[in-house]
Each structure stands twice: as C-alpha cells, then as structure tokens.
PDB file of C-alpha atoms in Angstrom:
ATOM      1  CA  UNK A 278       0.000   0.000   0.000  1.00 53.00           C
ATOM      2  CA  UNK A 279       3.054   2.539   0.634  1.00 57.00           C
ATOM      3  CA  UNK A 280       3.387   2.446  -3.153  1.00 61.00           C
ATOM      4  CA  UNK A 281       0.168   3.479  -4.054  1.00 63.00           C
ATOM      5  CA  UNK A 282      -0.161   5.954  -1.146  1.00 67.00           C
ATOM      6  CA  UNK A 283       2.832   7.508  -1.755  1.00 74.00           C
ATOM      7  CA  UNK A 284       1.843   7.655  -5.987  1.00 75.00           C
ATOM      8  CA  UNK A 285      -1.582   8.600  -5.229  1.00 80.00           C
ATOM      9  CA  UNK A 286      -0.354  11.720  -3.266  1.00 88.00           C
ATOM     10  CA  UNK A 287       1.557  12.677  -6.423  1.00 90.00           C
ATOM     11  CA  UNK A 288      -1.728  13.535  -8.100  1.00 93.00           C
ATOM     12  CA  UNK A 289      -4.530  15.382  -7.972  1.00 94.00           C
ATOM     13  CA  UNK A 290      -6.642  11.806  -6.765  1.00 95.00           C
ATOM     14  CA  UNK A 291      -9.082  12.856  -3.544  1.00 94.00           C
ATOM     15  CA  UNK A 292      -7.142  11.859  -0.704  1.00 90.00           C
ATOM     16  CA  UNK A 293     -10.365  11.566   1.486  1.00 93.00           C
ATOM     17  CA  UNK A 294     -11.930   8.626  -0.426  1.00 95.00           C
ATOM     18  CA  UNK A 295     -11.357   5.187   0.197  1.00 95.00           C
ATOM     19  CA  UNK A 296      -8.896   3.530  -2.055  1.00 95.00           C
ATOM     20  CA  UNK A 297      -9.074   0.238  -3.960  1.00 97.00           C
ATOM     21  CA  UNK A 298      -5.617  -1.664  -5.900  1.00 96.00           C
ATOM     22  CA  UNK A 299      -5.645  -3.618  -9.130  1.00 98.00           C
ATOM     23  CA  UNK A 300      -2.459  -4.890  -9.788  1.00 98.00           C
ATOM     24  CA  UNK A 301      -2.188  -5.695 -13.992  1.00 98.00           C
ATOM     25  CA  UNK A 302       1.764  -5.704 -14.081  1.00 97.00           C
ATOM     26  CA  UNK A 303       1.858  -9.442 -15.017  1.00 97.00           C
ATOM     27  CA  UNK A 304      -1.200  -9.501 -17.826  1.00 97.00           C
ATOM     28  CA  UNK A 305      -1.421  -9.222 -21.161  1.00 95.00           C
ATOM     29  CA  UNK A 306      -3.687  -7.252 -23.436  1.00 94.00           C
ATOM     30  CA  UNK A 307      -6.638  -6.576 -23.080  1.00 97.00           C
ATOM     31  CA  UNK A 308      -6.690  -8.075 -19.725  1.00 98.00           C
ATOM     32  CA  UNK A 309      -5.398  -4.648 -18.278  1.00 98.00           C
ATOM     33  CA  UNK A 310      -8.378  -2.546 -19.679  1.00 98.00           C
ATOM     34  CA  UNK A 311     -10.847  -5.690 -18.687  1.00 98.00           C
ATOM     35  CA  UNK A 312     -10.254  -5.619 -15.700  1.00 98.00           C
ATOM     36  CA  UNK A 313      -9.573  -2.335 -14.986  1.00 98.00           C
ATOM     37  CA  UNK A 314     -13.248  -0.974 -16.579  1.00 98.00           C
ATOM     38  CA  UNK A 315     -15.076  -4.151 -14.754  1.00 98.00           C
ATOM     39  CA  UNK A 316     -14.250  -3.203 -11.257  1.00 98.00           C
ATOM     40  CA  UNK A 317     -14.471   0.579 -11.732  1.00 98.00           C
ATOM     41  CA  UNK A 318     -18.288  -0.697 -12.580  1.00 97.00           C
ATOM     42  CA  UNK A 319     -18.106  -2.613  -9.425  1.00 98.00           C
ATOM     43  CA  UNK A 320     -16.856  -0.031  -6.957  1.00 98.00           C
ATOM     44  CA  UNK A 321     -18.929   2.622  -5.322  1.00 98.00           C
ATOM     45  CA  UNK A 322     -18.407   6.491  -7.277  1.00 96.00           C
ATOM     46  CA  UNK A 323     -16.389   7.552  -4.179  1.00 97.00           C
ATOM     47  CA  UNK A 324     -13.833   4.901  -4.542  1.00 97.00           C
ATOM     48  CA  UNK A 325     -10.494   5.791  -5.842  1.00 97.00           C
ATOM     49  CA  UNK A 326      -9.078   2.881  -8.119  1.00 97.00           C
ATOM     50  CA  UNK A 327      -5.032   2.638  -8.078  1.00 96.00           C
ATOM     51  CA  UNK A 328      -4.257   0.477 -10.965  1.00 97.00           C
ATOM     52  CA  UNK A 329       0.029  -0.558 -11.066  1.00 96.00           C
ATOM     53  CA  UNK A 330       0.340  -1.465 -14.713  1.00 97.00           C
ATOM     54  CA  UNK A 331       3.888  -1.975 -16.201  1.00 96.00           C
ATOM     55  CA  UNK A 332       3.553   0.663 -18.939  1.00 96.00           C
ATOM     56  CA  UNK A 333       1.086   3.453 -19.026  1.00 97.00           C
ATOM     57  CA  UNK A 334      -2.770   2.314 -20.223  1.00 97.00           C
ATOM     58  CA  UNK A 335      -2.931   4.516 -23.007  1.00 97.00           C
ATOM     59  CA  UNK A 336      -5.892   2.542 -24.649  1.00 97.00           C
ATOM     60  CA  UNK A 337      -7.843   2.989 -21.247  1.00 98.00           C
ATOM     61  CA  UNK A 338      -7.664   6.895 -20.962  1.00 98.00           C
ATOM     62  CA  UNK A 339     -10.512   7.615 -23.333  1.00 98.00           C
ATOM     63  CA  UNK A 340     -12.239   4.986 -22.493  1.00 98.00           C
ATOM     64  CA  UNK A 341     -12.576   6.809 -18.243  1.00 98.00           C
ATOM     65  CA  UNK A 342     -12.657  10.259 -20.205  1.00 97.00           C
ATOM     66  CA  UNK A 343     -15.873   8.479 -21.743  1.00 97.00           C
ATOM     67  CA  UNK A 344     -17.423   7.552 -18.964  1.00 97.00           C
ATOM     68  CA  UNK A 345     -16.512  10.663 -16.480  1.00 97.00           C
ATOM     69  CA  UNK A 346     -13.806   9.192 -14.746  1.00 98.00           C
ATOM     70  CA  UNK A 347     -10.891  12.105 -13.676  1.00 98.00           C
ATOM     71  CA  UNK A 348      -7.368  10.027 -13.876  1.00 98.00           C
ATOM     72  CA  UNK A 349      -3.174  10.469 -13.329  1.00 97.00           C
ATOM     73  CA  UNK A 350      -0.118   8.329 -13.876  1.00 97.00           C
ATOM     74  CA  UNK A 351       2.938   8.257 -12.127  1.00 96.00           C
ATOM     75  CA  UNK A 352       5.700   6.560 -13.005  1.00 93.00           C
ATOM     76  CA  UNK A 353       7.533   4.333 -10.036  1.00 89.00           C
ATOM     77  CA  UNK A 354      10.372   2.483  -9.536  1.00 88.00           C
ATOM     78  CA  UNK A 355       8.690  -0.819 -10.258  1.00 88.00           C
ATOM     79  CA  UNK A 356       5.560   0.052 -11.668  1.00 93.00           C
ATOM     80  CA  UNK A 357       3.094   3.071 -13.509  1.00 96.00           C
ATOM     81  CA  UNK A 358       0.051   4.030 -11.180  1.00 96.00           C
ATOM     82  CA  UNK A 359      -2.830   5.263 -12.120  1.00 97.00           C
ATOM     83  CA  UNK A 360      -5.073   6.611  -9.785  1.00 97.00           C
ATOM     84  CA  UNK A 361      -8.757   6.801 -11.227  1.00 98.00           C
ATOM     85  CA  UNK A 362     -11.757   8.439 -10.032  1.00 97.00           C
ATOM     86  CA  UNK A 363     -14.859   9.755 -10.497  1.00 96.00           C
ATOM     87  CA  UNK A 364     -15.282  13.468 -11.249  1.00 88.00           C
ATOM     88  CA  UNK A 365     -16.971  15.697  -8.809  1.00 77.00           C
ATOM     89  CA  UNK A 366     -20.244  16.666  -9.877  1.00 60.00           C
ATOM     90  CA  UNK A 367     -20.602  14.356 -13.331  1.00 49.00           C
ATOM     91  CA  UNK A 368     -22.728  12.271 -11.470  1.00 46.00           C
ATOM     92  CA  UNK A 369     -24.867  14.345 -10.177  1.00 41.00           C
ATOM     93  CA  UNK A 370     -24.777  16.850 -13.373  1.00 42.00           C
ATOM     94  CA  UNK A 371     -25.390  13.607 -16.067  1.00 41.00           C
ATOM     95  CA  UNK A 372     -28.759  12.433 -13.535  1.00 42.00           C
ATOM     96  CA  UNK A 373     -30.006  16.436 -13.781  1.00 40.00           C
ATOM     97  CA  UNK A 374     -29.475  16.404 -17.382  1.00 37.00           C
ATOM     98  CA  UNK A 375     -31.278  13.461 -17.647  1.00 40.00           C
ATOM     99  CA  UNK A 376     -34.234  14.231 -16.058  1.00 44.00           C
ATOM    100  CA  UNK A 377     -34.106  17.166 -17.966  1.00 46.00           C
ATOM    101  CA  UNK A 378     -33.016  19.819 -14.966  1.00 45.00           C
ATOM    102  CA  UNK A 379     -31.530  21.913 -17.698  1.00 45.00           C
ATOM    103  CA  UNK A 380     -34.787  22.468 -19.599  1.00 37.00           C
TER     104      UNK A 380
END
C-alpha cells in the first residue's frame, strides 16, 4: 500500500476517499483494460481505483474520459500508477441532465 499511497499523493486523486488496488503488471492485453473498466463498474463512485500497470494504459484513458472518470499516472520504480476516479459533480450533473433539470 506505501506504493500506491505515496503515488496517489503525487496527483490530484481525492485523498479523502477510500482507495481500492488492481495490480495488472503481469497480464497481457486486453486483460489490463478488462479488468480495470469491470471493477471501476463494481466499486462505489467515491472509490479511488489505483491500478500498477507496467507501462502506461494509453488505450484505457478515453475509455474513463468516456465515462466521467478524472485520472493520473505516475511513473515508479517498479511500476506506472494510475489513480482513477470519479469526477466531482458528473454524477450528479449527467442524472439532472437526464431528467431534464436543464430544460
């Protein structure tokens, strides 16, 4: 856990939210992005996900940007973090816009 904690204050990640690890260091594609996008649907919006990776998930970044996820990578020693999390307000703002709050 040091590594992610010390990663995850490297960004601009929420430090107030619980935090949850996927390690993908030893997978090959698309495992990485699987996984990664399965358990982000699994975990509650306030959840920070710290994914360690071997190389930075360049194939995953639109997919978060896509679905309002806020995200950072940090290169390590022994691995690239990427702390992912949900955007303040997107939530809230997509549920408005969909019960049409803006008309």
């Amino acid at each position: 856990m040091e590594l992610e904690t010390t990663a995850i204050e490297r960004t601009d990640a929420p430090a107030d939210r619980p935090v949850e690890t996927l390690d993908v260091r030893e997978l090959g594609p698309p495992e990485p992005l699987r996984q990664t996008l399965e358990l982000l649907a699994d975990l509650p919006d306030e959840t920070v996900l710290v994914q360690r990776n071997d190389r930075a998930p360049q194939f995953l970044y639109p997919k978060l940007d896509d679905r309002g996820y806020a995200r950072e990578t940090v290169e390590t020693d022994d691995a690239v973090v990427t702390a992912i999390w949900r955007a303040e307000g997107d939530a809230a703002e997509s549920d408005e816009t969909a019960e049409g709050g803006d008309r």
